[in-house]
PDB file of C-alpha atoms in Angstrom:
ATOM      1  CA  MET W 285       0.043   0.073  -0.028  1.00 71.00           C
ATOM      2  CA  TYR W 286       1.197   3.414  -1.020  1.00 85.00           C
ATOM      3  CA  LYS W 287       1.903   5.682   1.947  1.00 93.00           C
ATOM      4  CA  PHE W 288       1.939   9.676   1.957  1.00 96.00           C
ATOM      5  CA  TYR W 289       4.353  11.434   4.155  1.00 98.00           C
ATOM      6  CA  LEU W 290       2.893  14.599   5.681  1.00 98.00           C
ATOM      7  CA  PHE W 291       5.068  17.261   7.814  1.00 98.00           C
ATOM      8  CA  SER W 292       3.079  18.589  10.488  1.00 97.00           C
ATOM      9  CA  TYR W 293       3.862  21.583  12.588  1.00 96.00           C
ATOM     10  CA  GLY W 294       0.543  22.089  14.521  1.00 94.00           C
ATOM     11  CA  THR W 295      -2.440  20.424  15.256  1.00 95.00           C
ATOM     12  CA  LEU W 296      -2.046  17.083  13.442  1.00 97.00           C
ATOM     13  CA  MET W 297       0.683  16.299  15.772  1.00 96.00           C
ATOM     14  CA  ASP W 298      -1.758  15.882  18.665  1.00 97.00           C
ATOM     15  CA  VAL W 299      -2.893  12.318  19.166  1.00 97.00           C
ATOM     16  CA  LYS W 300      -6.218  13.447  20.638  1.00 97.00           C
ATOM     17  CA  ILE W 301      -6.812  15.305  17.111  1.00 98.00           C
ATOM     18  CA  GLN W 302      -5.470  12.215  15.281  1.00 98.00           C
ATOM     19  CA  LYS W 303      -7.951   9.703  16.992  1.00 98.00           C
ATOM     20  CA  ILE W 304     -10.984  12.082  16.268  1.00 98.00           C
ATOM     21  CA  LEU W 305     -10.096  12.562  12.439  1.00 97.00           C
ATOM     22  CA  PHE W 306      -8.271   9.347  11.567  1.00 97.00           C
ATOM     23  CA  GLU W 307      -9.594   7.042  14.295  1.00 96.00           C
ATOM     24  CA  GLN W 308      -6.372   6.098  15.359  1.00 97.00           C
ATOM     25  CA  GLU W 309      -2.974   7.003  16.358  1.00 98.00           C
ATOM     26  CA  ILE W 310      -0.538   7.999  13.455  1.00 98.00           C
ATOM     27  CA  ALA W 311       2.910   6.842  13.342  1.00 94.00           C
ATOM     28  CA  MET W 312       5.075   9.936  13.641  1.00 96.00           C
ATOM     29  CA  VAL W 313       8.849  10.540  13.420  1.00 96.00           C
ATOM     30  CA  ASP W 314      10.648  13.991  14.452  1.00 97.00           C
ATOM     31  CA  ALA W 315      11.732  15.806  11.523  1.00 98.00           C
ATOM     32  CA  LEU W 316      12.857  19.292  10.587  1.00 98.00           C
ATOM     33  CA  LEU W 317      11.559  21.763   7.948  1.00 98.00           C
ATOM     34  CA  GLU W 318      14.617  23.753   6.765  1.00 97.00           C
ATOM     35  CA  ASP W 319      14.372  27.160   5.498  1.00 97.00           C
ATOM     36  CA  TYR W 320      10.917  27.933   6.874  1.00 97.00           C
ATOM     37  CA  LYS W 321       9.425  30.012   9.542  1.00 96.00           C
ATOM     38  CA  LEU W 322       6.183  29.475  11.755  1.00 95.00           C
ATOM     39  CA  TYR W 323       3.703  32.168  11.808  1.00 95.00           C
ATOM     40  CA  ALA W 324       0.205  32.370  13.181  1.00 93.00           C
ATOM     41  CA  ASP W 325      -2.896  34.129  11.867  1.00 93.00           C
ATOM     42  CA  THR W 326      -5.746  35.703  13.585  1.00 91.00           C
ATOM     43  CA  ASP W 327      -7.664  32.629  13.179  1.00 89.00           C
ATOM     44  CA  GLY W 328      -5.452  30.920  15.738  1.00 89.00           C
ATOM     45  CA  TYR W 329      -3.783  28.406  13.394  1.00 91.00           C
ATOM     46  CA  PHE W 330      -0.315  28.372  12.283  1.00 93.00           C
ATOM     47  CA  TYR W 331       1.366  28.602   8.805  1.00 94.00           C
ATOM     48  CA  VAL W 332       4.553  28.503   7.405  1.00 95.00           C
ATOM     49  CA  LYS W 333       6.465  30.643   4.918  1.00 94.00           C
ATOM     50  CA  LYS W 334       9.756  30.449   3.216  1.00 95.00           C
ATOM     51  CA  TYR W 335      12.495  32.156   5.665  1.00 95.00           C
ATOM     52  CA  VAL W 336      16.045  31.223   4.701  1.00 97.00           C
ATOM     53  CA  GLY W 337      18.284  29.957   7.410  1.00 97.00           C
ATOM     54  CA  ASN W 338      15.319  29.143   9.806  1.00 96.00           C
ATOM     55  CA  VAL W 339      14.341  25.703  10.934  1.00 97.00           C
ATOM     56  CA  ILE W 340      10.881  24.501  11.990  1.00 97.00           C
ATOM     57  CA  HIS W 341      10.547  21.184  14.396  1.00 96.00           C
ATOM     58  CA  GLY W 342       7.812  18.889  13.634  1.00 97.00           C
ATOM     59  CA  LYS W 343       6.863  15.289  12.960  1.00 98.00           C
ATOM     60  CA  ILE W 344       6.261  13.321   9.628  1.00 98.00           C
ATOM     61  CA  LEU W 345       3.166  11.377   9.634  1.00 98.00           C
ATOM     62  CA  GLU W 346       2.715   8.347   7.514  1.00 97.00           C
ATOM     63  CA  LEU W 347      -0.683   8.315   5.967  1.00 97.00           C
ATOM     64  CA  THR W 348      -2.897   6.251   3.535  1.00 95.00           C
ATOM     65  CA  LYS W 349      -4.457   7.877   0.691  1.00 93.00           C
ATOM     66  CA  GLU W 350      -7.883   7.928   2.579  1.00 92.00           C
ATOM     67  CA  GLN W 351      -6.131   9.565   5.673  1.00 95.00           C
ATOM     68  CA  MET W 352      -4.255  12.154   3.300  1.00 95.00           C
ATOM     69  CA  TRP W 353      -7.750  13.020   2.229  1.00 92.00           C
ATOM     70  CA  ILE W 354      -9.107  13.471   5.588  1.00 94.00           C
ATOM     71  CA  ALA W 355      -6.008  15.653   6.354  1.00 96.00           C
ATOM     72  CA  ASP W 356      -6.952  17.688   3.403  1.00 94.00           C
ATOM     73  CA  GLN W 357     -10.553  18.252   4.949  1.00 92.00           C
ATOM     74  CA  TRP W 358      -8.905  19.334   8.133  1.00 94.00           C
ATOM     75  CA  GLU W 359      -6.709  21.733   6.651  1.00 92.00           C
ATOM     76  CA  ASP W 360      -9.617  22.955   4.810  1.00 88.00           C
ATOM     77  CA  ILE W 361      -8.114  23.021   1.114  1.00 82.00           C
ATOM     78  CA  PRO W 362      -7.976  25.653  -0.593  1.00 84.00           C
ATOM     79  CA  MET W 363      -7.471  27.791   2.652  1.00 86.00           C
ATOM     80  CA  TYR W 364      -4.112  25.551   2.891  1.00 91.00           C
ATOM     81  CA  LEU W 365      -2.495  24.129  -0.050  1.00 92.00           C
ATOM     82  CA  ARG W 366      -0.431  21.061  -0.166  1.00 94.00           C
ATOM     83  CA  LYS W 367       3.335  21.493  -1.334  1.00 96.00           C
ATOM     84  CA  LYS W 368       5.871  18.757  -1.614  1.00 97.00           C
ATOM     85  CA  VAL W 369       9.145  19.542   0.057  1.00 98.00           C
ATOM     86  CA  SER W 370      12.331  18.028   1.513  1.00 98.00           C
ATOM     87  CA  ILE W 371      12.406  17.105   5.207  1.00 98.00           C
ATOM     88  CA  LYS W 372      15.351  16.385   7.138  1.00 97.00           C
ATOM     89  CA  LEU W 373      14.664  13.373   9.589  1.00 96.00           C
ATOM     90  CA  LYS W 374      16.203  13.012  13.066  1.00 88.00           C
ATOM     91  CA  ASN W 375      18.844  10.531  11.614  1.00 90.00           C
ATOM     92  CA  GLY W 376      19.792  13.145   9.053  1.00 92.00           C
ATOM     93  CA  GLU W 377      18.073  11.199   6.272  1.00 95.00           C
ATOM     94  CA  ASN W 378      16.017  13.503   3.830  1.00 97.00           C
ATOM     95  CA  ARG W 379      12.470  12.596   2.746  1.00 97.00           C
ATOM     96  CA  LYS W 380       9.986  14.168   0.441  1.00 98.00           C
ATOM     97  CA  ALA W 381       7.005  15.037   2.353  1.00 98.00           C
ATOM     98  CA  PHE W 382       3.853  17.339   2.079  1.00 98.00           C
ATOM     99  CA  ILE W 383       3.388  20.378   4.202  1.00 98.00           C
ATOM    100  CA  TYR W 384       0.191  22.798   3.873  1.00 96.00           C
ATOM    101  CA  GLU W 385       1.009  26.187   3.239  1.00 94.00           C
ATOM    102  CA  LYS W 386      -1.673  28.958   4.018  1.00 92.00           C
ATOM    103  CA  ASN W 387      -3.239  30.419   0.955  1.00 88.00           C
ATOM    104  CA  ASN W 388      -5.001  33.623   2.322  1.00 87.00           C
ATOM    105  CA  VAL W 389      -3.537  34.925   5.546  1.00 90.00           C
ATOM    106  CA  GLN W 390      -5.454  37.449   7.507  1.00 88.00           C
ATOM    107  CA  SER W 391      -3.160  38.986   9.661  1.00 89.00           C
ATOM    108  CA  GLU W 392       0.082  37.702  11.396  1.00 88.00           C
ATOM    109  CA  ILE W 393       0.151  37.390  15.273  1.00 88.00           C
ATOM    110  CA  ALA W 394       2.602  36.212  17.867  1.00 86.00           C
ATOM    111  CA  VAL W 395       3.222  32.248  17.924  1.00 90.00           C
ATOM    112  CA  ASN W 396       2.440  30.476  21.101  1.00 86.00           C
ATOM    113  CA  TYR W 397       5.375  28.097  20.744  1.00 86.00           C
ATOM    114  CA  ASP W 398       4.138  26.136  23.937  1.00 85.00           C
ATOM    115  CA  SER W 399       1.072  24.800  22.019  1.00 88.00           C
ATOM    116  CA  LEU W 400       0.338  23.123  18.502  1.00 89.00           C
ATOM    117  CA  SER W 401      -1.921  26.373  17.646  1.00 90.00           C
ATOM    118  CA  ASN W 402      -3.036  29.725  19.357  1.00 90.00           C
ATOM    119  CA  LEU W 403      -6.200  28.248  20.024  1.00 91.00           C
ATOM    120  CA  PRO W 404      -7.385  26.484  23.306  1.00 92.00           C
ATOM    121  CA  ILE W 405      -6.949  22.338  22.856  1.00 93.00           C
ATOM    122  CA  GLU W 406     -10.824  22.108  23.618  1.00 94.00           C
ATOM    123  CA  GLU W 407     -11.653  24.498  20.771  1.00 95.00           C
ATOM    124  CA  VAL W 408      -9.213  22.447  18.519  1.00 94.00           C
ATOM    125  CA  ILE W 409     -11.025  19.167  19.408  1.00 96.00           C
ATOM    126  CA  LYS W 410     -14.574  20.834  18.938  1.00 96.00           C
ATOM    127  CA  GLU W 411     -13.462  21.844  15.330  1.00 95.00           C
ATOM    128  CA  ALA W 412     -12.076  18.278  14.755  1.00 96.00           C
ATOM    129  CA  GLN W 413     -15.170  16.720  15.998  1.00 97.00           C
ATOM    130  CA  LYS W 414     -17.326  19.069  13.576  1.00 96.00           C
ATOM    131  CA  ILE W 415     -14.960  18.394  10.729  1.00 94.00           C
ATOM    132  CA  LYS W 416     -15.202  14.381  11.339  1.00 95.00           C
ATOM    133  CA  GLU W 417     -18.917  14.631  11.363  1.00 94.00           C
ATOM    134  CA  ILE W 418     -18.895  16.569   7.933  1.00 90.00           C
ATOM    135  CA  ILE W 419     -16.321  13.696   6.683  1.00 89.00           C
ATOM    136  CA  ARG W 420     -18.690  10.938   7.804  1.00 88.00           C
ATOM    137  CA  LEU W 421     -21.674  12.739   5.900  1.00 87.00           C
ATOM    138  CA  ARG W 422     -19.604  12.839   2.501  1.00 81.00           C
ATOM    139  CA  ILE W 423     -18.481   9.408   2.943  1.00 80.00           C
ATOM    140  CA  LYS W 424     -22.246   8.287   3.437  1.00 75.00           C
ATOM    141  CA  ASP W 425     -23.640  10.359   0.793  1.00 72.00           C
ATOM    142  CA  LYS W 426     -20.441   9.293  -1.515  1.00 64.00           C
ATOM    143  CA  SER W 427     -20.134  13.221  -2.199  1.00 61.00           C
ATOM    144  CA  PHE W 428     -16.531  13.421  -2.065  1.00 58.00           C
ATOM    145  CA  VAL W 429     -13.645  12.748  -4.350  1.00 58.00           C
ATOM    146  CA  TYR W 430     -10.110  11.770  -3.280  1.00 54.00           C
ATOM    147  CA  GLY W 431      -8.893  14.073  -6.018  1.00 53.00           C
ATOM    148  CA  ASP W 432      -5.217  14.163  -7.438  1.00 49.00           C
ATOM    149  CA  ILE W 433      -3.489  13.175  -4.257  1.00 48.00           C
TER     150      ILE W 433
END
């Protein structure tokens, strides 16, 4: 089975969020995204932009095609767009992985580095539960397409 690699720098690293969205804990590996910087938007969620010389610490998630589609729903494409980049693993190996870049930034605010977003985790969990219900309805009604993953 083909696997997709997704570099997460925010809420998808949270096991509670993973269990809601994917109905399981996802295998993760420590990784670095080089030449990018972490920002926060007024909606409370993080985003990244190119910034030479900077490094973002995150995790690579190993996902199936269906899980990648679920991640796309969570990241609210086209608000965030998927891009394939080179990620450095903890062991020094480079791997191609997807990242999500925010498409329409409202306004940059300070990043809360002690959290996976600038929102309280309870709010993020409620949002994940809401998105999961939307996903269930789309699957039930067959009103979804995995698209060009």
